[in-house]
PDB file of C-alpha atoms in Angstrom:
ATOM      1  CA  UNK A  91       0.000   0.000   0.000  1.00  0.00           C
ATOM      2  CA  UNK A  92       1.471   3.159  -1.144  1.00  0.00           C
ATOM      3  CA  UNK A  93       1.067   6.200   1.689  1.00  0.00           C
ATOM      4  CA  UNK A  94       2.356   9.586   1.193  1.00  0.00           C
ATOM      5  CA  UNK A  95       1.992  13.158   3.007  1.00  0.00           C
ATOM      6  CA  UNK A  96       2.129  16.434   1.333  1.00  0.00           C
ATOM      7  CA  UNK A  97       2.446  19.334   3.289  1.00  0.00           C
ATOM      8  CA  UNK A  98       0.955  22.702   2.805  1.00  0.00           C
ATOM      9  CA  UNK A  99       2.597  25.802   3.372  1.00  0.00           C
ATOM     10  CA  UNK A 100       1.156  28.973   4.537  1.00  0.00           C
ATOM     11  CA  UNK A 101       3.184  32.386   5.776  1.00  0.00           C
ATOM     12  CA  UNK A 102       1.397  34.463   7.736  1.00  0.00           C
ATOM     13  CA  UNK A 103       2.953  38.086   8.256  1.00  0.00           C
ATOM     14  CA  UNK A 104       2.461  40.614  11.075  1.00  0.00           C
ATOM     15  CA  UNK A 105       3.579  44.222  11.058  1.00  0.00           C
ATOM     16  CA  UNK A 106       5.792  44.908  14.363  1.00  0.00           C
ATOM     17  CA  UNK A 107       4.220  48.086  16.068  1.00  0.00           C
ATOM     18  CA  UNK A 108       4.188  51.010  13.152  1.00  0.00           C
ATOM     19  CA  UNK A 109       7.356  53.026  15.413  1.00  0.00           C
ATOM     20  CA  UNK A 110       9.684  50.354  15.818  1.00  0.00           C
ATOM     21  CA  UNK A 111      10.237  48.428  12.381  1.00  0.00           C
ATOM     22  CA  UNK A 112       8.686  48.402   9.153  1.00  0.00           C
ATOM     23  CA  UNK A 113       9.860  44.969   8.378  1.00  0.00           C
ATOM     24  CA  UNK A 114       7.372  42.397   8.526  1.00  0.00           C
ATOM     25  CA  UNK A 115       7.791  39.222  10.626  1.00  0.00           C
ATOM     26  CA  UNK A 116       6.906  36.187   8.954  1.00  0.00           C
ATOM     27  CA  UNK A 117       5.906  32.781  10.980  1.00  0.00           C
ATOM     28  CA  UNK A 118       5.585  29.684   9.088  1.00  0.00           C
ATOM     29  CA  UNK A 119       3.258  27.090   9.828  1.00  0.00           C
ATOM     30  CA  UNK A 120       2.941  23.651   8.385  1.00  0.00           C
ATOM     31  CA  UNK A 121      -0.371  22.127   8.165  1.00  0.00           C
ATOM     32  CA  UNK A 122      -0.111  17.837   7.732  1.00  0.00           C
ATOM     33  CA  UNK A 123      -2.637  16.835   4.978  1.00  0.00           C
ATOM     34  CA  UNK A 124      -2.673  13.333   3.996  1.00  0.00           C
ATOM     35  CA  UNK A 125      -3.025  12.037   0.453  1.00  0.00           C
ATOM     36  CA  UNK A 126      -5.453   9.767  -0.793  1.00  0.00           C
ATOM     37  CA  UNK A 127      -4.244   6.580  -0.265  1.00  0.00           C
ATOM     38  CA  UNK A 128      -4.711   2.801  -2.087  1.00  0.00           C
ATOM     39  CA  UNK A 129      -7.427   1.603  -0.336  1.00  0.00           C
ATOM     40  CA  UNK A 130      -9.706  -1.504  -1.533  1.00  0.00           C
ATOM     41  CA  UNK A 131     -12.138  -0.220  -4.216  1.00  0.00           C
ATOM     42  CA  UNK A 132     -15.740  -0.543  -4.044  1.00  0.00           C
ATOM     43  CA  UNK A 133     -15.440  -2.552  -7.361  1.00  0.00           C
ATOM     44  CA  UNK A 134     -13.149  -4.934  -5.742  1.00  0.00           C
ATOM     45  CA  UNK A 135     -13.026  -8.529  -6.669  1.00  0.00           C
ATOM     46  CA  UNK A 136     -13.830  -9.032  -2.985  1.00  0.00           C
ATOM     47  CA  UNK A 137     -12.360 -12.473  -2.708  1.00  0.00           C
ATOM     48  CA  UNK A 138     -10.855 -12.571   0.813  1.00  0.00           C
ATOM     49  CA  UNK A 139      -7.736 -11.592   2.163  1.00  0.00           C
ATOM     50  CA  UNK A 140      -7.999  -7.871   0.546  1.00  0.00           C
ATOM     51  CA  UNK A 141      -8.327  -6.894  -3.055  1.00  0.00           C
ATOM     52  CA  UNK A 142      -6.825  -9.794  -4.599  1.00  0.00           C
ATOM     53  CA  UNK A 143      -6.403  -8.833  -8.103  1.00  0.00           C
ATOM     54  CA  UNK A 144      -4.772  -5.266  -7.181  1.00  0.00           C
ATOM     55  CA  UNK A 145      -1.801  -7.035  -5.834  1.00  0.00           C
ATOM     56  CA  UNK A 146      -1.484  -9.773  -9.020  1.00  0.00           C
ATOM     57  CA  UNK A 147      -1.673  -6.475 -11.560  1.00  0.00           C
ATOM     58  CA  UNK A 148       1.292  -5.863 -13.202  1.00  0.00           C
ATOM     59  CA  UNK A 149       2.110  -3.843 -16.167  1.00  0.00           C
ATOM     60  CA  UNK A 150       1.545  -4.519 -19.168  1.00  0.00           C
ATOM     61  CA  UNK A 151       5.408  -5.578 -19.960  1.00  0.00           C
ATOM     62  CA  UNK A 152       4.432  -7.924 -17.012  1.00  0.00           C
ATOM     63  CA  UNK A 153       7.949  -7.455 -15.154  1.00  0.00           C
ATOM     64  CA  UNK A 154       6.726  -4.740 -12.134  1.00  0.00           C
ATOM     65  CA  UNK A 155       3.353  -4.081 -10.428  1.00  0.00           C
ATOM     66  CA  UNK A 156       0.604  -2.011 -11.728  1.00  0.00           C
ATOM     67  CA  UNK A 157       1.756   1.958 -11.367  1.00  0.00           C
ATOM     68  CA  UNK A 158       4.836   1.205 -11.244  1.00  0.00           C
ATOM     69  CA  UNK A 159       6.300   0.639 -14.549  1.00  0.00           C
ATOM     70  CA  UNK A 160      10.162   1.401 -14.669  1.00  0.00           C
ATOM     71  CA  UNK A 161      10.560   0.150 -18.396  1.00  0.00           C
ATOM     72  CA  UNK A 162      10.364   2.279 -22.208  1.00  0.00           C
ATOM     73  CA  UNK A 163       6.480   2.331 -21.523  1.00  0.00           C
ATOM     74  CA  UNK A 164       6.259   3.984 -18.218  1.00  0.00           C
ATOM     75  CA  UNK A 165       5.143   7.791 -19.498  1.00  0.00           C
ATOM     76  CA  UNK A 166       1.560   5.508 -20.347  1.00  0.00           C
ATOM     77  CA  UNK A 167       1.547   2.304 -18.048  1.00  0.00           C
ATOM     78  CA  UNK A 168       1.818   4.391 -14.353  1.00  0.00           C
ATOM     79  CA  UNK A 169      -1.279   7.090 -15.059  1.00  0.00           C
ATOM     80  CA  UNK A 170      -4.532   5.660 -15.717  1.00  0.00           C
ATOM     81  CA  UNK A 171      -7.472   8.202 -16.678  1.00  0.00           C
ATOM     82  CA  UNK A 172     -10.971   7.143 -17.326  1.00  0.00           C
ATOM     83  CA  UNK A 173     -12.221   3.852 -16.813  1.00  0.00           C
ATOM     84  CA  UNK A 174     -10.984   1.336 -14.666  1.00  0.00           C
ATOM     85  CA  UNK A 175     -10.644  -2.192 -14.102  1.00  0.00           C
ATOM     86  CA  UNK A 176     -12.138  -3.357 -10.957  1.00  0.00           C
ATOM     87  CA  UNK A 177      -8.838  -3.255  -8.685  1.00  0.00           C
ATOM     88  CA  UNK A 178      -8.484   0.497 -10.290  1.00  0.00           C
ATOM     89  CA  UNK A 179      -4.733  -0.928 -11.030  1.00  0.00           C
ATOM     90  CA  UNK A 180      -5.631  -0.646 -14.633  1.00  0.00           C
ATOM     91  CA  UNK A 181      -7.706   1.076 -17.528  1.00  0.00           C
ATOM     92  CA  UNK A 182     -10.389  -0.970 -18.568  1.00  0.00           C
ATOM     93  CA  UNK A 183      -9.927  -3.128 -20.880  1.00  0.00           C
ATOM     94  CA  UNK A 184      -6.388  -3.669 -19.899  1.00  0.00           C
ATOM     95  CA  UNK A 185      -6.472  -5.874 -16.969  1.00  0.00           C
ATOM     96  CA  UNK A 186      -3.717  -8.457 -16.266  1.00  0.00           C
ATOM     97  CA  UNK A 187      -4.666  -9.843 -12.711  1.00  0.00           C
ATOM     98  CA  UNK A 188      -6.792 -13.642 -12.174  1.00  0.00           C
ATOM     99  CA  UNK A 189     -10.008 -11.938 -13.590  1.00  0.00           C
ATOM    100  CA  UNK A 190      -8.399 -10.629 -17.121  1.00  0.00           C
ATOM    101  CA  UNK A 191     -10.762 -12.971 -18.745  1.00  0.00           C
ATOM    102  CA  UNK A 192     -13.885 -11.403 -16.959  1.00  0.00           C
ATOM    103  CA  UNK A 193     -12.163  -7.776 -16.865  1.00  0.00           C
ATOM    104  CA  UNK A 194     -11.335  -7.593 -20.602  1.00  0.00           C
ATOM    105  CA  UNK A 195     -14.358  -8.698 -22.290  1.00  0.00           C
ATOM    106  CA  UNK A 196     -16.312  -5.317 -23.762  1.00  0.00           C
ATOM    107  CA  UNK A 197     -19.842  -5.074 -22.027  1.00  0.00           C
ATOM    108  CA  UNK A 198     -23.344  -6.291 -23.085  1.00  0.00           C
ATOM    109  CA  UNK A 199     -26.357  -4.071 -22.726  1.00  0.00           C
ATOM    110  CA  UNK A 200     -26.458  -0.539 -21.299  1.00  0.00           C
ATOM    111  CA  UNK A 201     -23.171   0.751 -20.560  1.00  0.00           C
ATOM    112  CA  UNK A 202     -22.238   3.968 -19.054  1.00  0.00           C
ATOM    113  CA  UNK A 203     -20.903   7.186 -20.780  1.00  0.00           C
ATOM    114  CA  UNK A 204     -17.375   5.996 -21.782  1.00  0.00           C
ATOM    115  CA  UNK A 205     -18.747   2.555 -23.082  1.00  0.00           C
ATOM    116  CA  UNK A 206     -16.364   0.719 -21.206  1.00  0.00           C
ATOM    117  CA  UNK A 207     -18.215  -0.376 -18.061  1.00  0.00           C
ATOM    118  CA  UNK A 208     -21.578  -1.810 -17.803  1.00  0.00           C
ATOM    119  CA  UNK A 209     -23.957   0.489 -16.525  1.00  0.00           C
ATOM    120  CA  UNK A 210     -24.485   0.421 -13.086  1.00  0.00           C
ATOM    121  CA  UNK A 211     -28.418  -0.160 -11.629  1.00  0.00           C
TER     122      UNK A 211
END
């Protein structure tokens, strides 16, 4: 599970009284906000023992895990945008965990707006 922090700076600045200085006096103050992290999706394979099928994704060059690409092809293979497989490890359609068979086929029926997921009820 991949876990970051970002942290967000803000100055503040406060005038010392108007006869003594005219510099101002700056305090710094670092606020903690944590960023998203991989959690199990909603669309999850749900097979016990946590989302499965995000840890068997790989990329597509099959050598290193989902999002985390290191070869020629890593500009394309660590952002997804749009649709998503179930784990949300890959773009639909492009699915190499257990469930590539199921994950890969293009959807009967009503889909939703991209056309790449069934629609949802």
């Amino acid at each position: 599970m991949i876990a970051s922090t970002f942290y967000r700076h803000s100055a503040t600045s406060t005038s010392s009284t108007p006869s003594s200085s005219t510099k101002p006096h700056h305090t710094t103050q670092h606020t903690r906000m944590s960023a998203p992290t991989s959690t199990v999706p909603v669309t999850c394979c749900g097979r016990s023992g946590g989302c499965v099928c995000a840890k068997e994704a790989t990329c597509s060059c099959g050598k290193q895990p989902a999002l985390a690409c290191n070869c020629e092809k890593s500009a394309t293979e660590n952002k997804v945008d749009g649709a998503r497989c179930s784990c949300n490890q890959r773009a639909a359609g492009a699915c190499t965990c257990s469930r590539s068979s199921q994950e890969n086929t293009k959807p009967s029926g009503s889909t939703c707006a991209c056309g790449k997921r069934s629609k949802g009820k």
